[in-house]
Coordinates of C-alpha atoms in Angstrom, one line a residue:
M1 CA 2.8 2.1 -13.1
R2 CA 5.8 1.0 -11.5
L3 CA 5.5 -1.8 -8.8
R4 CA 6.9 -0.8 -5.3
L5 CA 8.0 -3.9 -3.6
K6 CA 8.0 -2.5 0.0
M7 CA 6.0 0.1 1.9
R8 CA 6.5 1.2 5.4
S9 CA 3.7 2.1 7.8
L10 CA 1.8 5.5 7.1
T11 CA 0.4 8.1 9.3
M12 CA -2.7 10.4 8.6
N13 CA -0.5 13.4 8.4
E14 CA 1.4 12.0 5.4
L15 CA -1.6 11.4 3.3
P16 CA -3.7 14.1 1.5
P17 CA -6.2 15.9 3.9
P18 CA -9.8 14.4 4.1
P19 CA -12.6 16.4 2.6
P20 CA -13.9 19.0 5.1
D21 CA -17.1 17.1 5.8
K22 CA -15.5 13.8 6.7
T23 CA -14.6 12.7 10.1
G24 CA -13.8 9.5 12.0
W25 CA -12.3 6.5 10.6
P26 CA -10.6 6.5 8.2
W27 CA -10.7 10.3 7.8
T28 CA -9.6 11.9 11.1
E29 CA -8.6 8.7 12.8
E30 CA -5.9 6.3 12.1
T31 CA -4.6 2.7 13.4
P32 CA -1.2 3.4 15.2
P33 CA 1.8 2.0 13.5
L34 CA 2.8 -1.4 14.6
P35 CA 6.2 -2.5 15.6
E36 CA 8.7 -3.2 13.0
S37 CA 8.6 -7.1 13.7
M38 CA 6.3 -9.6 14.9
P39 CA 6.3 -10.7 18.7
D40 CA 8.8 -13.5 18.0
G41 CA 11.0 -11.0 16.2
S42 CA 10.2 -12.2 12.7
P43 CA 9.1 -9.7 10.0
W44 CA 5.4 -9.0 9.3
P45 CA 4.5 -11.1 6.3
R46 CA 3.5 -9.0 3.4
I47 CA -0.1 -8.6 2.9
S48 CA -1.2 -7.8 -0.7
I49 CA -4.5 -5.9 -1.2
V50 CA -6.2 -5.5 -4.5
T51 CA -8.9 -3.2 -5.1
P52 CA -10.9 -3.4 -8.3
S53 CA -12.5 -0.2 -9.3
Y54 CA -15.1 1.1 -11.8
N55 CA -16.9 4.5 -11.5
Q56 CA -17.0 4.5 -7.5
G57 CA -15.8 7.9 -7.0
Q58 CA -18.4 8.5 -4.2
F59 CA -16.5 5.6 -2.1
I60 CA -13.3 4.7 -3.3
E61 CA -11.3 7.4 -1.2
E62 CA -12.9 5.8 1.9
T63 CA -11.5 2.5 0.7
I64 CA -8.1 3.7 -0.1
R65 CA -7.4 5.4 3.3
S66 CA -8.9 2.5 5.4
V67 CA -6.2 0.4 3.6
L68 CA -3.1 2.9 3.9
L69 CA -4.0 3.8 7.5
Q70 CA -3.9 0.3 8.7
G71 CA -0.4 1.0 10.3
Y72 CA 1.0 -2.1 8.8
P73 CA 4.6 -2.0 7.9
N74 CA 4.7 -4.6 4.9
L75 CA 1.7 -3.6 2.9
E76 CA 1.4 -3.9 -0.9
Y77 CA -1.8 -2.0 -2.2
I78 CA -2.9 -2.3 -5.6
I79 CA -5.7 -0.6 -7.5
M80 CA -6.9 -2.0 -10.8
D81 CA -9.3 0.6 -12.3
G82 CA -11.5 -0.4 -15.3
G83 CA -11.4 3.0 -17.2
S84 CA -13.6 4.9 -14.8
T85 CA -15.3 8.1 -16.3
D86 CA -16.4 9.7 -12.9
N87 CA -13.8 11.2 -10.7
S88 CA -12.2 7.9 -9.5
V89 CA -8.9 8.4 -11.3
E90 CA -8.4 11.7 -10.0
I91 CA -8.9 10.3 -6.5
I92 CA -6.4 7.4 -7.0
K93 CA -3.8 9.9 -8.3
K94 CA -3.8 11.9 -5.0
Y95 CA -2.8 8.7 -3.3
E96 CA -0.4 7.3 -6.1
P97 CA 2.8 7.8 -4.0
W98 CA 1.6 5.3 -1.5
L99 CA 0.4 2.7 -3.9
A100 CA 2.4 -0.3 -5.1
Y101 CA 0.9 -0.2 -8.4
W102 CA -2.4 1.1 -10.1
V103 CA -3.7 1.5 -13.6
S104 CA -7.0 2.6 -15.3
E105 CA -7.7 0.7 -18.5
K106 CA -10.6 -1.2 -19.8
D107 CA -11.0 -4.7 -18.4
R108 CA -13.3 -7.8 -18.8
G109 CA -15.0 -7.1 -15.6
Q110 CA -14.4 -7.2 -11.8
S111 CA -13.0 -10.8 -11.9
H112 CA -10.5 -10.0 -14.6
A113 CA -9.4 -6.9 -12.6
I114 CA -9.0 -8.9 -9.4
N115 CA -6.7 -11.4 -11.3
K116 CA -4.7 -8.7 -12.9
G117 CA -4.1 -7.2 -9.5
F118 CA -3.2 -10.7 -8.1
E119 CA -0.7 -11.4 -11.0
K120 CA 1.2 -8.1 -9.9
S121 CA 1.1 -8.9 -6.2
T122 CA 4.1 -10.5 -4.2
G123 CA 2.4 -10.8 -0.8
E124 CA 2.3 -14.0 1.3
I125 CA -1.3 -13.1 2.2
M126 CA -3.8 -11.8 -0.4
A127 CA -7.1 -10.2 -0.5
W128 CA -9.3 -8.0 -2.4
I129 CA -11.4 -5.1 -1.1
N130 CA -14.1 -3.7 -3.5
S131 CA -14.1 0.3 -4.1
D132 CA -17.3 0.8 -2.2
D133 CA -16.2 -1.3 1.0
F134 CA -13.6 -0.5 3.6
Y135 CA -11.5 -2.0 6.3
F136 CA -11.7 -1.4 10.1
P137 CA -8.9 -0.3 12.2
E138 CA -6.4 -3.1 12.9
C139 CA -7.8 -5.4 10.4
L140 CA -4.5 -6.3 8.8
H141 CA -2.8 -6.7 12.3
K142 CA -5.4 -9.1 13.4
V143 CA -5.2 -11.0 10.2
A144 CA -1.3 -11.3 10.4
L145 CA -1.5 -12.5 13.9
A146 CA -4.2 -15.3 13.1
F147 CA -2.0 -16.7 10.3
F148 CA 1.0 -16.6 12.6
S149 CA -0.9 -18.4 15.4
H150 CA -2.3 -20.9 13.0
P151 CA 0.5 -21.7 10.4
Y152 CA -1.4 -24.5 8.9
A153 CA -4.6 -22.3 7.9
G154 CA -5.0 -21.3 4.4
F155 CA -7.4 -18.5 4.8
V156 CA -8.8 -16.3 7.6
V157 CA -12.5 -14.9 7.6
G158 CA -13.7 -12.1 10.0
G159 CA -17.0 -10.5 10.7
I160 CA -18.4 -7.8 8.7
A161 CA -20.8 -4.9 9.1
P162 CA -23.2 -3.7 6.5
A163 CA -22.9 0.0 5.8
D164 CA -25.2 2.4 3.8
E165 CA -24.3 5.1 1.5
S166 CA -23.4 7.4 4.4
S167 CA -21.2 4.8 6.0
C168 CA -23.7 4.2 8.9
L169 CA -23.0 0.8 10.2
G170 CA -25.4 -1.9 11.0
K171 CA -25.1 -5.1 13.2
V172 CA -21.9 -7.0 12.9
Q173 CA -22.5 -10.3 11.1
V174 CA -20.2 -13.1 12.4
P175 CA -18.9 -15.6 9.8
K176 CA -20.6 -18.9 10.4
L177 CA -19.6 -22.6 9.6
P178 CA -21.4 -25.7 10.9
A179 CA -18.5 -28.0 10.2
G180 CA -14.8 -27.3 10.4
A181 CA -12.9 -27.0 7.3
P182 CA -11.6 -28.9 5.1
V183 CA -15.4 -29.2 4.0
D184 CA -17.3 -29.3 0.9
L185 CA -19.4 -26.0 1.1
T186 CA -21.6 -27.3 -1.9
L187 CA -23.0 -30.0 0.3
L188 CA -24.0 -27.7 3.1
D189 CA -27.4 -26.0 3.4
P190 CA -26.7 -22.5 2.1
D191 CA -28.7 -21.3 5.1
S192 CA -26.0 -23.0 7.3
W193 CA -22.8 -21.1 6.5
H194 CA -21.9 -17.6 5.9
L195 CA -18.4 -16.4 4.8
P196 CA -18.2 -12.6 3.6
Q197 CA -15.7 -11.6 1.0
A198 CA -14.6 -8.5 2.2
S199 CA -13.1 -9.8 5.4
A200 CA -11.7 -12.8 3.9
F201 CA -7.7 -13.2 3.5
F202 CA -6.1 -16.1 1.8
S203 CA -2.3 -17.5 1.8
R204 CA -0.7 -17.3 -1.6
K205 CA 0.2 -20.8 -1.0
L206 CA -3.2 -21.9 -0.9
L207 CA -4.3 -19.9 -3.8
S208 CA -1.5 -21.3 -5.9
E209 CA -2.5 -25.0 -5.0
I210 CA -6.2 -24.6 -5.7
G211 CA -6.0 -22.7 -8.9
A212 CA -5.2 -19.0 -9.4
W213 CA -7.1 -16.9 -8.9
V214 CA -10.8 -16.3 -9.4
R215 CA -12.8 -17.6 -12.4
E216 CA -13.4 -14.7 -14.8
D217 CA -16.3 -16.3 -16.4
L218 CA -18.1 -15.6 -13.1
H219 CA -19.2 -12.0 -12.3
Y220 CA -21.4 -12.4 -9.3
T221 CA -20.4 -15.6 -7.4
M222 CA -16.6 -15.6 -8.0
D223 CA -16.0 -15.3 -4.4
R224 CA -18.5 -18.0 -3.3
E225 CA -16.7 -20.3 -5.9
L226 CA -13.3 -19.4 -4.5
F227 CA -14.7 -20.4 -0.9
Y228 CA -15.7 -23.7 -2.3
R229 CA -12.1 -24.5 -3.3
A230 CA -10.4 -22.9 -0.6
A231 CA -12.7 -24.6 2.1
Y232 CA -12.5 -28.1 0.3
K233 CA -8.6 -27.9 0.4
S234 CA -7.6 -26.1 3.6
N235 CA -8.1 -25.3 7.3
L236 CA -10.1 -22.1 8.0
I237 CA -9.7 -19.4 10.9
I238 CA -13.0 -17.5 11.9
L239 CA -12.4 -14.3 13.8
E240 CA -15.6 -12.9 15.3
Q241 CA -14.6 -9.2 15.4
A242 CA -15.7 -7.1 12.4
L243 CA -12.6 -6.6 9.9
A244 CA -14.7 -4.9 6.9
T245 CA -17.8 -3.4 5.8
F246 CA -20.0 -4.3 3.0
R247 CA -21.8 -1.4 1.6
H248 CA -25.3 -1.6 0.5
H249 CA -26.4 1.1 -2.2
P250 CA -28.5 1.0 -5.2
Q251 CA -25.3 0.7 -7.7
S252 CA -23.7 -2.2 -5.9
K253 CA -23.7 -5.3 -7.8
T254 CA -25.2 -7.4 -5.2
T255 CA -28.2 -5.0 -4.8
A256 CA -28.7 -4.2 -8.3
Y257 CA -28.2 -7.8 -9.7
I258 CA -29.3 -10.0 -6.8
L259 CA -31.3 -12.6 -9.1
S260 CA -28.4 -12.8 -11.5
A261 CA -26.0 -13.4 -8.7
F262 CA -28.1 -16.3 -7.5
E263 CA -29.0 -17.8 -10.9
E264 CA -25.2 -17.8 -11.6
T265 CA -25.0 -20.3 -8.7
R266 CA -25.6 -23.0 -11.3
K267 CA -22.3 -22.5 -13.1
S268 CA -20.2 -22.1 -9.9
F269 CA -21.7 -25.3 -8.6
A270 CA -21.0 -27.0 -12.2
Y271 CA -17.3 -26.4 -11.4
C272 CA -17.4 -28.2 -8.1
N273 CA -19.6 -31.3 -9.3
I274 CA -17.3 -34.0 -7.9
G275 CA -17.7 -37.0 -5.9
V276 CA -19.9 -40.1 -6.2
D277 CA -23.6 -40.1 -7.2
K278 CA -24.9 -39.8 -3.7
Q279 CA -22.9 -36.5 -3.4
K280 CA -23.9 -35.2 -6.6
K281 CA -27.7 -35.8 -5.9
L282 CA -27.2 -33.9 -2.7
R283 CA -25.5 -30.9 -4.5
A284 CA -28.4 -30.7 -6.9
R285 CA -30.6 -30.4 -4.1
I286 CA -28.6 -27.8 -2.5
L287 CA -28.6 -25.9 -5.8
K288 CA -32.4 -25.9 -5.5
F289 CA -32.1 -24.6 -2.1
R290 CA -29.8 -21.7 -3.1
L291 CA -32.0 -20.7 -6.0
A292 CA -35.0 -20.8 -3.7
Q293 CA -32.9 -18.5 -1.3
G294 CA -32.3 -16.2 -4.2
Y295 CA -35.9 -16.0 -5.5
Y296 CA -37.1 -15.5 -2.1
Y297 CA -34.8 -12.5 -1.3
Y298 CA -35.8 -11.0 -4.8
A299 CA -39.4 -11.4 -4.0
N300 CA -38.7 -8.9 -0.9
T301 CA -37.1 -6.4 -3.3
V302 CA -40.2 -6.0 -5.6
W303 CA -44.0 -5.5 -5.2
G304 CA -47.3 -6.9 -5.9
I305 CA -47.8 -9.7 -8.6
Q306 CA -44.2 -9.7 -9.3
A307 CA -43.1 -10.5 -5.6
F308 CA -46.0 -13.2 -5.7
M309 CA -44.3 -14.8 -8.9
Y310 CA -40.8 -15.0 -7.3
F311 CA -42.2 -16.2 -4.1
V312 CA -44.0 -19.1 -5.9
K313 CA -40.5 -19.9 -7.6
A314 CA -38.9 -20.2 -4.3
V315 CA -41.5 -22.4 -2.8
I316 CA -41.2 -24.8 -6.0
F317 CA -37.6 -25.2 -5.2
R318 CA -38.0 -25.3 -1.3
P319 CA -41.6 -26.1 -0.5
E320 CA -41.0 -25.1 3.4
Y321 CA -40.9 -21.5 2.3
I322 CA -44.6 -21.7 2.1
F323 CA -44.4 -21.0 5.7
R324 CA -43.1 -17.5 5.0
L325 CA -46.3 -16.4 3.3
S326 CA -46.7 -13.5 5.6
F327 CA -44.3 -11.4 3.9
L328 CA -46.5 -11.3 0.7
K329 CA -48.8 -9.2 2.7
N330 CA -46.4 -6.5 3.2
A331 CA -45.3 -6.8 -0.4
F332 CA -48.8 -6.1 -1.4
K333 CA -49.3 -3.1 1.1
K334 CA -46.2 -1.6 -0.3
S335 CA -47.7 -1.9 -3.8
I336 CA -50.7 -0.2 -2.8
L337 CA -48.7 2.4 -1.1
K338 CA -46.6 2.9 -4.0
I339 CA -49.8 3.4 -6.4
R340 CA -51.2 5.9 -4.1

């Protein structure tokens, strides 16, 4: 598909009508178009958004509309579909006139799709939003102003709100970082920091400096590994307002493959194993903490003996988890109820 280099602000009336049962943002609500220039008269920086997609027809239209209805005057939106067999392509085609580029073809996974999209992009600010997540109103406006106000920052991360399959929102989770960037995240207790991917935006300059783009051999932790590189090199701006959602549903990668995601941390840490012996030993200990975190979270998703086994694994890597033993009572209760 042809790459369109410039797109003006869109209004809701220009897009296809939403399904009759959909209301609210981004179906029957929109972000008012921004002025043609920034407060100082300079043009708005081009923001390139990439959506990697595969068989998310249930959610992708909400994602697309949440990007297009930002009212942002210099948006470049790219969708890289991995050859979906559901109705995803049909939905994408409805919005083709407003996309900078899209394609539906087999790829080597989500990381590969993101990189293909980034290679097509031209924006000064870059991000990806998965095809089951969506942005909140004025997200891009806030991001552009954050970069404008902090020209030395390489990336911006905002708050995030969990959403379920029906787009009902949970409590906003604010990003946290105990030490100011630049910082080596691999040397911090994994419980002490939280940077959500869906609300993260990077300068092209930073991504070019730290190695473009995400690592394609990582399928679950490519975002965290990118954060490792970015935070080690650059200043970070944290916005407490929610910029995006992260959707929890049975088919989402984080939900379905939570254990694989945590175990892949070994590989992402290996890419960052730099520094003196003292730092490497600390990093090895932090890796154990991260694995303990994963085993504990996974133990909370299963029942009975399986829950106990993964709880024991968590305690082996992080002994203080023994004080969370009370959760096992609930795990066995759930197991008994399930049998009944």
